[in-house]
mmCIF file of C-alpha atoms in Angstrom:
data_model
loop_
_atom_site.group_PDB
_atom_site.id
_atom_site.type_symbol
_atom_site.label_atom_id
_atom_site.label_comp_id
_atom_site.label_asym_id
_atom_site.label_seq_id
_atom_site.Cartn_x
_atom_site.Cartn_y
_atom_site.Cartn_z
ATOM 1 C CA MET O 1264 132.322 144.904 118.144
ATOM 2 C CA ASP O 1265 135.410 143.913 119.953
ATOM 3 C CA ARG O 1266 137.530 140.817 119.175
ATOM 4 C CA GLU O 1267 135.894 138.617 121.537
ATOM 5 C CA GLN O 1268 132.600 139.438 120.160
ATOM 6 C CA ILE O 1269 133.558 138.995 116.829
ATOM 7 C CA ALA O 1270 134.959 135.258 117.557
ATOM 8 C CA LYS O 1271 131.238 134.488 118.219
ATOM 9 C CA PHE O 1272 130.516 135.172 114.685
ATOM 10 C CA ILE O 1273 133.237 133.358 112.833
ATOM 11 C CA GLY O 1274 134.455 129.853 112.259
ATOM 12 C CA THR O 1275 137.052 127.845 110.082
ATOM 13 C CA PRO O 1276 136.123 125.618 107.018
ATOM 14 C CA GLU O 1277 137.041 122.428 109.070
ATOM 15 C CA LEU O 1278 133.935 122.931 111.587
ATOM 16 C CA SER O 1279 131.203 120.132 111.132
ATOM 17 C CA ILE O 1280 127.882 121.164 110.179
ATOM 18 C CA ALA O 1281 126.789 120.185 113.493
ATOM 19 C CA ALA O 1282 129.311 122.383 115.218
ATOM 20 C CA ALA O 1283 128.659 125.077 112.966
ATOM 21 C CA MET O 1284 124.889 124.999 114.326
ATOM 22 C CA GLU O 1285 125.947 124.813 117.654
ATOM 23 C CA LYS O 1286 128.062 128.226 117.171
ATOM 24 C CA ILE O 1287 125.074 129.832 115.329
ATOM 25 C CA ASP O 1288 122.844 129.069 118.339
ATOM 26 C CA ARG O 1289 125.507 130.826 120.688
ATOM 27 C CA ASN O 1290 125.562 134.083 118.667
ATOM 28 C CA ALA O 1291 121.560 133.994 118.000
ATOM 29 C CA LYS O 1292 121.960 135.780 114.820
ATOM 30 C CA GLY O 1293 121.452 133.108 112.364
ATOM 31 C CA ILE O 1294 124.676 133.144 110.532
ATOM 32 C CA LEU O 1295 128.454 132.539 110.675
ATOM 33 C CA PHE O 1296 131.315 134.017 108.623
ATOM 34 C CA ILE O 1297 134.004 131.346 107.627
ATOM 35 C CA ILE O 1298 137.467 132.734 107.540
ATOM 36 C CA ASP O 1299 140.959 130.926 106.294
ATOM 37 C CA GLU O 1300 144.024 130.507 108.091
ATOM 38 C CA GLN O 1301 145.107 134.134 107.601
ATOM 39 C CA ARG O 1302 141.900 135.154 108.888
ATOM 40 C CA ARG O 1303 140.521 136.236 105.509
ATOM 41 C CA LEU O 1304 136.728 136.205 104.942
ATOM 42 C CA LEU O 1305 135.837 132.990 102.647
ATOM 43 C CA GLY O 1306 132.294 132.721 102.774
ATOM 44 C CA SER O 1307 129.418 132.876 105.207
ATOM 45 C CA VAL O 1308 126.803 130.076 106.311
ATOM 46 C CA THR O 1309 123.083 130.722 107.772
ATOM 47 C CA ASP O 1310 120.743 128.478 109.756
ATOM 48 C CA GLY O 1311 118.747 128.347 106.347
ATOM 49 C CA ASP O 1312 121.939 127.281 104.384
ATOM 50 C CA ILE O 1313 122.625 124.461 107.106
ATOM 51 C CA ARG O 1314 118.951 123.312 106.936
ATOM 52 C CA ARG O 1315 118.984 123.023 103.138
ATOM 53 C CA TRP O 1316 122.250 121.098 103.341
ATOM 54 C CA ILE O 1317 120.788 118.464 105.970
ATOM 55 C CA LEU O 1318 117.479 118.188 103.828
ATOM 56 C CA LYS O 1319 119.721 117.568 100.915
ATOM 57 C CA THR O 1320 122.371 115.087 102.214
ATOM 58 C CA GLY O 1321 121.245 114.284 105.941
ATOM 59 C CA ASP O 1322 125.046 114.697 106.671
ATOM 60 C CA LEU O 1323 125.848 116.427 109.977
ATOM 61 C CA THR O 1324 129.554 115.563 109.917
ATOM 62 C CA SER O 1325 130.615 117.302 106.509
ATOM 63 C CA SER O 1326 132.688 120.429 106.605
ATOM 64 C CA VAL O 1327 130.650 123.552 106.987
ATOM 65 C CA GLU O 1328 132.449 124.754 103.553
ATOM 66 C CA ASP O 1329 130.147 122.491 101.858
ATOM 67 C CA ALA O 1330 127.460 124.334 102.973
ATOM 68 C CA MET O 1331 128.594 127.979 103.085
ATOM 69 C CA THR O 1332 127.943 130.765 100.446
ATOM 70 C CA LYS O 1333 131.105 131.874 98.735
ATOM 71 C CA ASN O 1334 132.048 135.719 98.641
ATOM 72 C CA PRO O 1335 128.935 137.130 101.168
ATOM 73 C CA ARG O 1336 128.014 140.680 101.098
ATOM 74 C CA SER O 1337 130.815 142.906 102.952
ATOM 75 C CA LEU O 1338 132.353 146.389 102.810
ATOM 76 C CA PHE O 1339 135.817 147.497 103.545
ATOM 77 C CA LEU O 1340 136.073 149.346 106.717
ATOM 78 C CA LYS O 1341 136.494 152.812 105.170
ATOM 79 C CA GLU O 1342 132.966 152.362 103.626
ATOM 80 C CA ARG O 1343 131.182 152.019 106.769
ATOM 81 C CA SER O 1344 128.901 154.794 106.134
ATOM 82 C CA LYS O 1345 127.122 152.608 103.384
ATOM 83 C CA ALA O 1346 126.776 149.875 105.678
ATOM 84 C CA LYS O 1347 123.038 150.786 107.128
ATOM 85 C CA ARG O 1348 121.675 151.629 103.361
ATOM 86 C CA LEU O 1349 123.137 148.369 102.224
ATOM 87 C CA MET O 1350 121.836 146.281 105.037
ATOM 88 C CA GLU O 1351 118.140 147.822 104.739
ATOM 89 C CA SER O 1352 118.103 147.392 100.826
ATOM 90 C CA GLU O 1353 119.037 143.816 100.956
ATOM 91 C CA SER O 1354 117.563 142.707 104.338
ATOM 92 C CA ILE O 1355 121.111 142.061 105.706
ATOM 93 C CA LYS O 1356 121.339 141.119 109.418
ATOM 94 C CA ALA O 1357 124.991 140.976 109.809
ATOM 95 C CA LEU O 1358 127.740 142.720 107.576
ATOM 96 C CA PRO O 1359 131.483 142.308 107.898
ATOM 97 C CA LEU O 1360 133.720 145.085 107.435
ATOM 98 C CA LEU O 1361 136.999 144.067 106.413
ATOM 99 C CA ASN O 1362 140.723 145.660 106.513
ATOM 100 C CA LEU O 1363 142.429 145.916 103.160
ATOM 101 C CA ASP O 1364 143.677 142.456 103.504
ATOM 102 C CA CYS O 1365 140.212 140.786 103.566
ATOM 103 C CA THR O 1366 140.636 140.146 107.177
ATOM 104 C CA ILE O 1367 137.234 141.031 109.220
ATOM 105 C CA ALA O 1368 137.695 144.158 111.259
ATOM 106 C CA ASP O 1369 134.255 144.226 112.421
ATOM 107 C CA ILE O 1370 130.691 142.985 112.046
ATOM 108 C CA ILE O 1371 127.569 145.293 111.899
ATOM 109 C CA LEU O 1372 124.182 143.736 113.353
ATOM 110 C CA ARG O 1373 121.067 144.917 112.316
ATOM 111 C CA GLU O 1374 118.208 144.449 115.145
ATOM 112 C CA SER O 1375 114.903 143.248 113.942
ATOM 113 C CA SER O 1376 111.789 144.951 115.433
ATOM 114 C CA GLY O 1377 108.534 143.373 116.088
ATOM 115 C CA GLU O 1378 106.896 145.241 113.300
ATOM 116 C CA GLU O 1379 109.517 143.795 110.945
ATOM 117 C CA ARG O 1380 108.828 140.563 112.117
ATOM 118 C CA HIS O 1381 105.115 140.941 111.828
ATOM 119 C CA GLN O 1382 105.678 142.007 108.104
ATOM 120 C CA VAL O 1383 107.927 138.757 107.226
ATOM 121 C CA SER O 1384 104.976 136.638 108.832
ATOM 122 C CA ALA O 1385 102.343 138.412 106.763
ATOM 123 C CA GLY O 1386 104.307 137.424 103.988
ATOM 124 C CA THR O 1387 103.577 133.613 104.870
ATOM 125 C CA MET O 1388 100.215 133.856 105.868
ATOM 126 C CA LEU O 1389 98.679 130.721 107.224
ATOM 127 C CA SER O 1390 95.345 131.930 107.734
ATOM 128 C CA ASP O 1391 93.355 128.877 106.487
ATOM 129 C CA VAL O 1392 95.810 126.369 108.068
ATOM 130 C CA PRO O 1393 94.177 124.614 110.898
ATOM 131 C CA LEU O 1394 96.483 123.900 113.981
ATOM 132 C CA VAL O 1395 95.968 120.905 116.421
ATOM 133 C CA ILE O 1396 97.437 121.145 120.207
ATOM 134 C CA MET O 1397 97.438 117.989 121.750
ATOM 135 C CA ALA O 1398 96.529 119.092 125.299
ATOM 136 C CA GLY O 1399 94.976 116.108 127.082
ATOM 137 C CA GLY O 1400 98.060 114.309 128.947
ATOM 138 C CA ARG O 1401 98.491 114.243 132.539
ATOM 139 C CA GLY O 1402 101.915 115.633 132.461
ATOM 140 C CA THR O 1403 103.112 113.146 135.096
ATOM 141 C CA ARG O 1404 107.007 114.143 134.452
ATOM 142 C CA LEU O 1405 106.059 117.587 136.068
ATOM 143 C CA TYR O 1406 104.399 116.250 139.446
ATOM 144 C CA PRO O 1407 103.598 117.669 141.947
ATOM 145 C CA TYR O 1408 102.767 120.864 139.511
ATOM 146 C CA THR O 1409 100.353 118.791 137.574
ATOM 147 C CA LYS O 1410 98.628 117.688 140.596
ATOM 148 C CA ILE O 1411 97.572 121.290 141.035
ATOM 149 C CA LEU O 1412 97.442 122.505 137.147
ATOM 150 C CA PRO O 1413 97.074 120.894 134.139
ATOM 151 C CA LYS O 1414 100.543 121.196 132.045
ATOM 152 C CA PRO O 1415 99.182 123.394 129.372
ATOM 153 C CA LEU O 1416 98.379 125.990 132.112
ATOM 154 C CA ILE O 1417 101.706 125.796 133.956
ATOM 155 C CA PRO O 1418 103.314 129.387 133.579
ATOM 156 C CA VAL O 1419 106.494 129.806 131.783
ATOM 157 C CA ALA O 1420 107.861 133.408 132.501
ATOM 158 C CA ASP O 1421 104.476 134.814 133.509
ATOM 159 C CA MET O 1422 102.489 133.105 130.653
ATOM 160 C CA PRO O 1423 101.024 129.511 130.432
ATOM 161 C CA ILE O 1424 102.899 127.371 127.930
ATOM 162 C CA ILE O 1425 100.003 126.761 125.872
ATOM 163 C CA GLU O 1426 99.085 130.341 125.426
ATOM 164 C CA ARG O 1427 102.912 130.968 124.371
ATOM 165 C CA ILE O 1428 102.573 128.186 121.883
ATOM 166 C CA ILE O 1429 99.397 129.657 120.350
ATOM 167 C CA ASN O 1430 100.968 133.033 120.201
ATOM 168 C CA SER O 1431 103.917 131.799 118.172
ATOM 169 C CA PHE O 1432 101.517 130.288 115.468
ATOM 170 C CA THR O 1433 99.104 133.619 115.457
ATOM 171 C CA TRP O 1434 102.077 135.570 114.292
ATOM 172 C CA TYR O 1435 101.488 133.556 111.008
ATOM 173 C CA GLY O 1436 97.847 134.275 110.578
ATOM 174 C CA ILE O 1437 96.504 130.975 112.125
ATOM 175 C CA HIS O 1438 93.332 131.480 113.824
ATOM 176 C CA LYS O 1439 91.417 128.289 113.919
ATOM 177 C CA ILE O 1440 92.713 126.063 116.752
ATOM 178 C CA TYR O 1441 91.680 122.785 118.099
ATOM 179 C CA ILE O 1442 92.644 121.752 121.400
ATOM 180 C CA THR O 1443 92.212 118.153 122.600
ATOM 181 C CA VAL O 1444 91.674 117.859 126.358
ATOM 182 C CA ASN O 1445 91.010 115.277 129.068
ATOM 183 C CA TYR O 1446 92.937 115.980 132.244
ATOM 184 C CA LYS O 1447 91.673 118.951 134.148
ATOM 185 C CA LYS O 1448 89.734 119.951 130.719
ATOM 186 C CA ASN O 1449 87.358 122.748 132.646
ATOM 187 C CA MET O 1450 90.441 124.516 133.937
ATOM 188 C CA ILE O 1451 91.755 124.829 130.287
ATOM 189 C CA ARG O 1452 88.365 125.805 129.064
ATOM 190 C CA SER O 1453 87.912 128.239 131.792
ATOM 191 C CA TYR O 1454 91.404 129.982 131.217
ATOM 192 C CA PHE O 1455 90.530 130.695 127.935
ATOM 193 C CA SER O 1456 87.014 131.866 128.377
ATOM 194 C CA ASP O 1457 88.410 134.411 130.814
ATOM 195 C CA LEU O 1458 91.125 135.333 128.156
ATOM 196 C CA ASN O 1459 88.784 135.995 125.578
ATOM 197 C CA PRO O 1460 91.411 135.758 122.590
ATOM 198 C CA ASP O 1461 90.692 136.999 119.190
ATOM 199 C CA TYR O 1462 91.421 133.648 117.541
ATOM 200 C CA GLU O 1463 88.794 130.769 117.676
ATOM 201 C CA ILE O 1464 89.082 127.589 119.976
ATOM 202 C CA ARG O 1465 87.451 124.505 119.395
ATOM 203 C CA TYR O 1466 87.803 121.726 121.964
ATOM 204 C CA VAL O 1467 87.945 118.062 121.367
ATOM 205 C CA GLU O 1468 87.232 115.923 124.418
ATOM 206 C CA GLU O 1469 88.601 112.573 125.102
ATOM 207 C CA ASP O 1470 86.577 110.059 127.339
ATOM 208 C CA ARG O 1471 90.375 108.409 127.793
ATOM 209 C CA PRO O 1472 93.633 109.081 126.708
ATOM 210 C CA LEU O 1473 93.790 107.903 123.167
ATOM 211 C CA GLY O 1474 97.586 109.175 122.291
ATOM 212 C CA THR O 1475 98.472 112.195 119.928
ATOM 213 C CA GLY O 1476 97.236 110.279 116.804
ATOM 214 C CA GLY O 1477 94.014 108.904 118.356
ATOM 215 C CA SER O 1478 92.533 112.189 119.480
ATOM 216 C CA LEU O 1479 93.183 113.383 115.828
ATOM 217 C CA LYS O 1480 90.247 110.697 114.848
ATOM 218 C CA LEU O 1481 87.918 112.592 117.092
ATOM 219 C CA ILE O 1482 87.792 115.730 115.427
ATOM 220 C CA ASN O 1483 84.570 116.168 113.574
ATOM 221 C CA GLU O 1484 85.787 118.039 110.439
ATOM 222 C CA LYS O 1485 87.238 117.177 107.207
ATOM 223 C CA PHE O 1486 90.525 119.130 106.689
ATOM 224 C CA GLU O 1487 91.230 120.437 103.152
ATOM 225 C CA LEU O 1488 94.650 121.533 103.871
ATOM 226 C CA PRO O 1489 97.709 120.106 105.696
ATOM 227 C CA VAL O 1490 97.173 120.494 109.453
ATOM 228 C CA ILE O 1491 99.751 121.415 111.891
ATOM 229 C CA VAL O 1492 99.756 119.337 114.997
ATOM 230 C CA SER O 1493 101.733 120.291 118.189
ATOM 231 C CA ASN O 1494 102.168 119.163 121.898
ATOM 232 C CA CYS O 1495 101.650 121.180 124.408
ATOM 233 C CA ASP O 1496 104.840 121.365 126.090
ATOM 234 C CA ALA O 1497 107.323 122.413 123.592
ATOM 235 C CA LEU O 1498 108.272 125.862 121.769
ATOM 236 C CA ILE O 1499 110.502 126.228 118.495
ATOM 237 C CA SER O 1500 112.000 129.204 117.213
ATOM 238 C CA ALA O 1501 111.388 128.786 113.431
ATOM 239 C CA ASP O 1502 109.430 130.289 110.703
ATOM 240 C CA TYR O 1503 106.298 128.306 110.292
ATOM 241 C CA GLY O 1504 105.210 129.682 107.029
ATOM 242 C CA ASP O 1505 108.856 128.094 105.682
ATOM 243 C CA LEU O 1506 107.828 124.895 107.592
ATOM 244 C CA TYR O 1507 104.702 124.591 105.870
ATOM 245 C CA GLU O 1508 105.840 125.689 102.622
ATOM 246 C CA HIS O 1509 108.608 122.729 102.974
ATOM 247 C CA HIS O 1510 106.026 120.182 103.397
ATOM 248 C CA ARG O 1511 103.933 121.114 100.585
ATOM 249 C CA GLU O 1512 106.833 121.205 98.131
ATOM 250 C CA SER O 1513 108.747 118.161 99.549
ATOM 251 C CA GLY O 1514 105.924 115.273 98.880
ATOM 252 C CA ASN O 1515 105.876 114.369 102.522
ATOM 253 C CA ARG O 1516 102.788 112.934 104.027
ATOM 254 C CA ILE O 1517 104.265 113.839 107.432
ATOM 255 C CA THR O 1518 106.904 116.494 108.270
ATOM 256 C CA VAL O 1519 108.205 115.944 111.818
ATOM 257 C CA VAL O 1520 110.137 119.273 113.077
ATOM 258 C CA SER O 1521 113.377 117.861 114.410
ATOM 259 C CA ALA O 1522 115.933 119.612 116.620
ATOM 260 C CA LEU O 1523 119.486 118.901 116.835
ATOM 261 C CA LYS O 1524 120.620 117.263 120.092
ATOM 262 C CA ASN O 1525 124.251 116.901 121.182
ATOM 263 C CA ILE O 1526 125.166 114.604 123.769
ATOM 264 C CA VAL O 1527 128.601 114.420 125.420
ATOM 265 C CA VAL O 1528 129.778 111.418 126.924
ATOM 266 C CA PRO O 1529 131.292 112.589 130.308
ATOM 267 C CA TYR O 1530 134.132 110.051 130.147
ATOM 268 C CA GLY O 1531 136.983 108.671 128.217
ATOM 269 C CA VAL O 1532 135.494 106.064 125.793
ATOM 270 C CA LEU O 1533 137.724 103.007 124.760
ATOM 271 C CA LYS O 1534 137.420 100.612 121.848
ATOM 272 C CA PRO O 1535 138.497 97.316 123.041
ATOM 273 C CA GLY O 1536 139.985 94.600 120.670
ATOM 274 C CA LYS O 1537 140.825 90.841 121.212
ATOM 275 C CA ASN O 1538 142.317 89.902 124.496
ATOM 276 C CA GLY O 1539 141.242 93.276 125.980
ATOM 277 C CA GLU O 1540 143.573 95.175 124.058
ATOM 278 C CA VAL O 1541 142.827 98.879 123.457
ATOM 279 C CA LEU O 1542 142.784 99.807 120.150
ATOM 280 C CA GLU O 1543 141.286 103.418 120.384
ATOM 281 C CA MET O 1544 140.706 105.946 122.961
ATOM 282 C CA GLU O 1545 138.425 109.079 122.564
ATOM 283 C CA GLU O 1546 137.947 111.605 125.525
ATOM 284 C CA LYS O 1547 134.570 112.880 126.218
ATOM 285 C CA PRO O 1548 133.274 112.283 122.596
ATOM 286 C CA LYS O 1549 129.945 113.956 121.360
ATOM 287 C CA HIS O 1550 127.256 112.325 119.538
ATOM 288 C CA SER O 1551 124.596 114.332 117.218
ATOM 289 C CA TYR O 1552 121.162 113.324 116.646
ATOM 290 C CA PHE O 1553 117.964 114.760 115.508
ATOM 291 C CA ILE O 1554 115.010 114.316 117.848
ATOM 292 C CA ASN O 1555 111.239 114.586 117.554
ATOM 293 C CA THR O 1556 110.007 118.131 118.863
ATOM 294 C CA GLY O 1557 106.265 117.003 119.053
ATOM 295 C CA ILE O 1558 105.519 119.112 116.214
ATOM 296 C CA TYR O 1559 104.280 118.148 112.881
ATOM 297 C CA VAL O 1560 102.684 118.977 109.553
ATOM 298 C CA ILE O 1561 100.251 116.102 108.293
ATOM 299 C CA ASP O 1562 98.446 115.438 105.035
ATOM 300 C CA PRO O 1563 94.570 115.811 106.065
ATOM 301 C CA ASP O 1564 93.663 112.486 104.096
ATOM 302 C CA ILE O 1565 96.134 110.345 106.267
ATOM 303 C CA ILE O 1566 93.765 110.664 109.318
ATOM 304 C CA ASP O 1567 91.885 107.902 107.873
ATOM 305 C CA LEU O 1568 94.765 105.588 108.823
ATOM 306 C CA ILE O 1569 94.039 106.174 112.432
ATOM 307 C CA PRO O 1570 91.697 103.502 114.260
ATOM 308 C CA GLU O 1571 88.875 104.562 116.116
ATOM 309 C CA ASN O 1572 88.797 104.396 120.071
ATOM 310 C CA VAL O 1573 92.357 103.225 120.324
ATOM 311 C CA MET O 1574 95.478 104.301 121.819
ATOM 312 C CA PHE O 1575 97.475 105.674 118.918
ATOM 313 C CA HIS O 1576 100.503 107.795 119.103
ATOM 314 C CA MET O 1577 102.051 110.062 116.196
ATOM 315 C CA THR O 1578 104.830 107.428 115.837
ATOM 316 C CA HIS O 1579 102.012 104.735 114.864
ATOM 317 C CA LEU O 1580 100.777 107.152 112.510
ATOM 318 C CA MET O 1581 104.325 107.600 111.235
ATOM 319 C CA GLU O 1582 104.586 103.767 110.698
ATOM 320 C CA ALA O 1583 101.049 103.422 109.039
ATOM 321 C CA VAL O 1584 102.016 105.900 106.444
ATOM 322 C CA LEU O 1585 105.448 104.323 105.847
ATOM 323 C CA LYS O 1586 103.508 101.115 105.171
ATOM 324 C CA ASP O 1587 101.082 102.553 103.194
ATOM 325 C CA GLY O 1588 104.046 103.887 100.824
ATOM 326 C CA GLY O 1589 104.088 107.412 101.874
ATOM 327 C CA LYS O 1590 106.768 109.639 102.690
ATOM 328 C CA VAL O 1591 107.801 110.816 106.271
ATOM 329 C CA GLY O 1592 110.411 113.538 106.498
ATOM 330 C CA ILE O 1593 112.104 115.946 108.808
ATOM 331 C CA TYR O 1594 112.241 119.873 109.164
ATOM 332 C CA PRO O 1595 115.430 120.404 111.085
ATOM 333 C CA VAL O 1596 116.002 123.189 113.436
ATOM 334 C CA SER O 1597 119.171 123.770 115.670
ATOM 335 C CA GLU O 1598 119.288 122.564 119.485
ATOM 336 C CA ASP O 1599 118.591 126.206 121.056
ATOM 337 C CA SER O 1600 115.787 126.519 118.690
ATOM 338 C CA PHE O 1601 113.939 123.831 120.605
ATOM 339 C CA LEU O 1602 112.496 124.384 124.050
ATOM 340 C CA ASP O 1603 110.788 121.671 125.769
ATOM 341 C CA MET O 1604 109.091 121.929 129.332
ATOM 342 C CA GLY O 1605 108.426 118.363 129.400
ATOM 343 C CA GLU O 1606 110.743 118.072 132.592
ATOM 344 C CA PHE O 1607 111.841 120.277 135.468
ATOM 345 C CA SER O 1608 115.340 120.643 134.271
ATOM 346 C CA GLU O 1609 114.244 121.571 130.622
ATOM 347 C CA MET O 1610 111.377 123.854 131.884
ATOM 348 C CA LYS O 1611 114.190 125.783 133.815
ATOM 349 C CA ARG O 1612 116.106 126.199 130.711
ATOM 350 C CA MET O 1613 113.149 127.488 128.866
ATOM 351 C CA GLU O 1614 112.456 130.117 131.267
ATOM 352 C CA GLU O 1615 116.032 131.140 131.202
ATOM 353 C CA LYS O 1616 115.794 131.294 127.469
ATOM 354 C CA LEU O 1617 112.642 133.403 127.535
ATOM 355 C CA ASN O 1618 113.958 135.934 129.981
ATOM 356 C CA LEU O 1619 117.137 136.341 127.997
ATOM 357 C CA ALA O 1620 114.884 137.080 124.858
ATOM 358 C CA GLY O 1621 113.170 139.721 126.875
ATOM 359 C CA GLN O 1622 109.622 137.901 126.861
#
């Protein structure tokens, strides 16, 4: 790995948590190595480390040094021959090779195969977990495409978005899927009838739009386990097994998958004081927020809080849970882990990202 490539995997202790997430997104390997002023290895931070930090503190502005693992696994450059065995035995995805002064000379990456991914998912099987996909909307933001096709069937890099979403869950053993339908519902039914998938689909028909919460009330089944609910226009790159485990261990009644969103103000910003005096200036400031991706895990009994035959969104259900004394929490993912096709610009980004991933 040359110096330019190595730069993608290193950062300094002064990096904020939000900036570290951005850098990890860009290298697409889920890890960043932290170095001191002399470029000596101090520690490492993974996307999992950052997620745990955010869940613990809710703080995006802290130094990455607070969340990093000190003294990560490494080898000296002359020990390169040991790298493969060490990485395989300890499931290490990226291993730094050090000069004698402990500066990073090289980084070795281990590529994950599809078989390895399946083995990982098998360890977090969600075979009994129900999945509900909300596919009844008209997709007005994607007009005129949705004048011809329902939004769930709009293709993204050669496959309808709803099929991509379902495939991302079936990796984890999910096979019972409920799809709420309304607009152009017969086209959705026909597509999956021709596809003849090896998972079970049950359709939940809305006579009129009831919102993401209201349509859950139409499912004539009493769930025993927490339910995963997903919009039909978003993909996330995350371990759904870990998400589900987090929900069950956190005490949340609803867990919202939440993606980091960095917004840059494209102007110099002035802070005025009395008499129009400028107190402070900041050039193109960046603000970081966590946004709702439209993917949730919900406890089954809270469906009882949803009124019948009333427009009721998931945000209304969150408010009802909070009013009832329940806990609503987040499961944070990075900005680049969230792909949305709700608008044309985002749909183009999704296609580019999936093509880069070779899908």
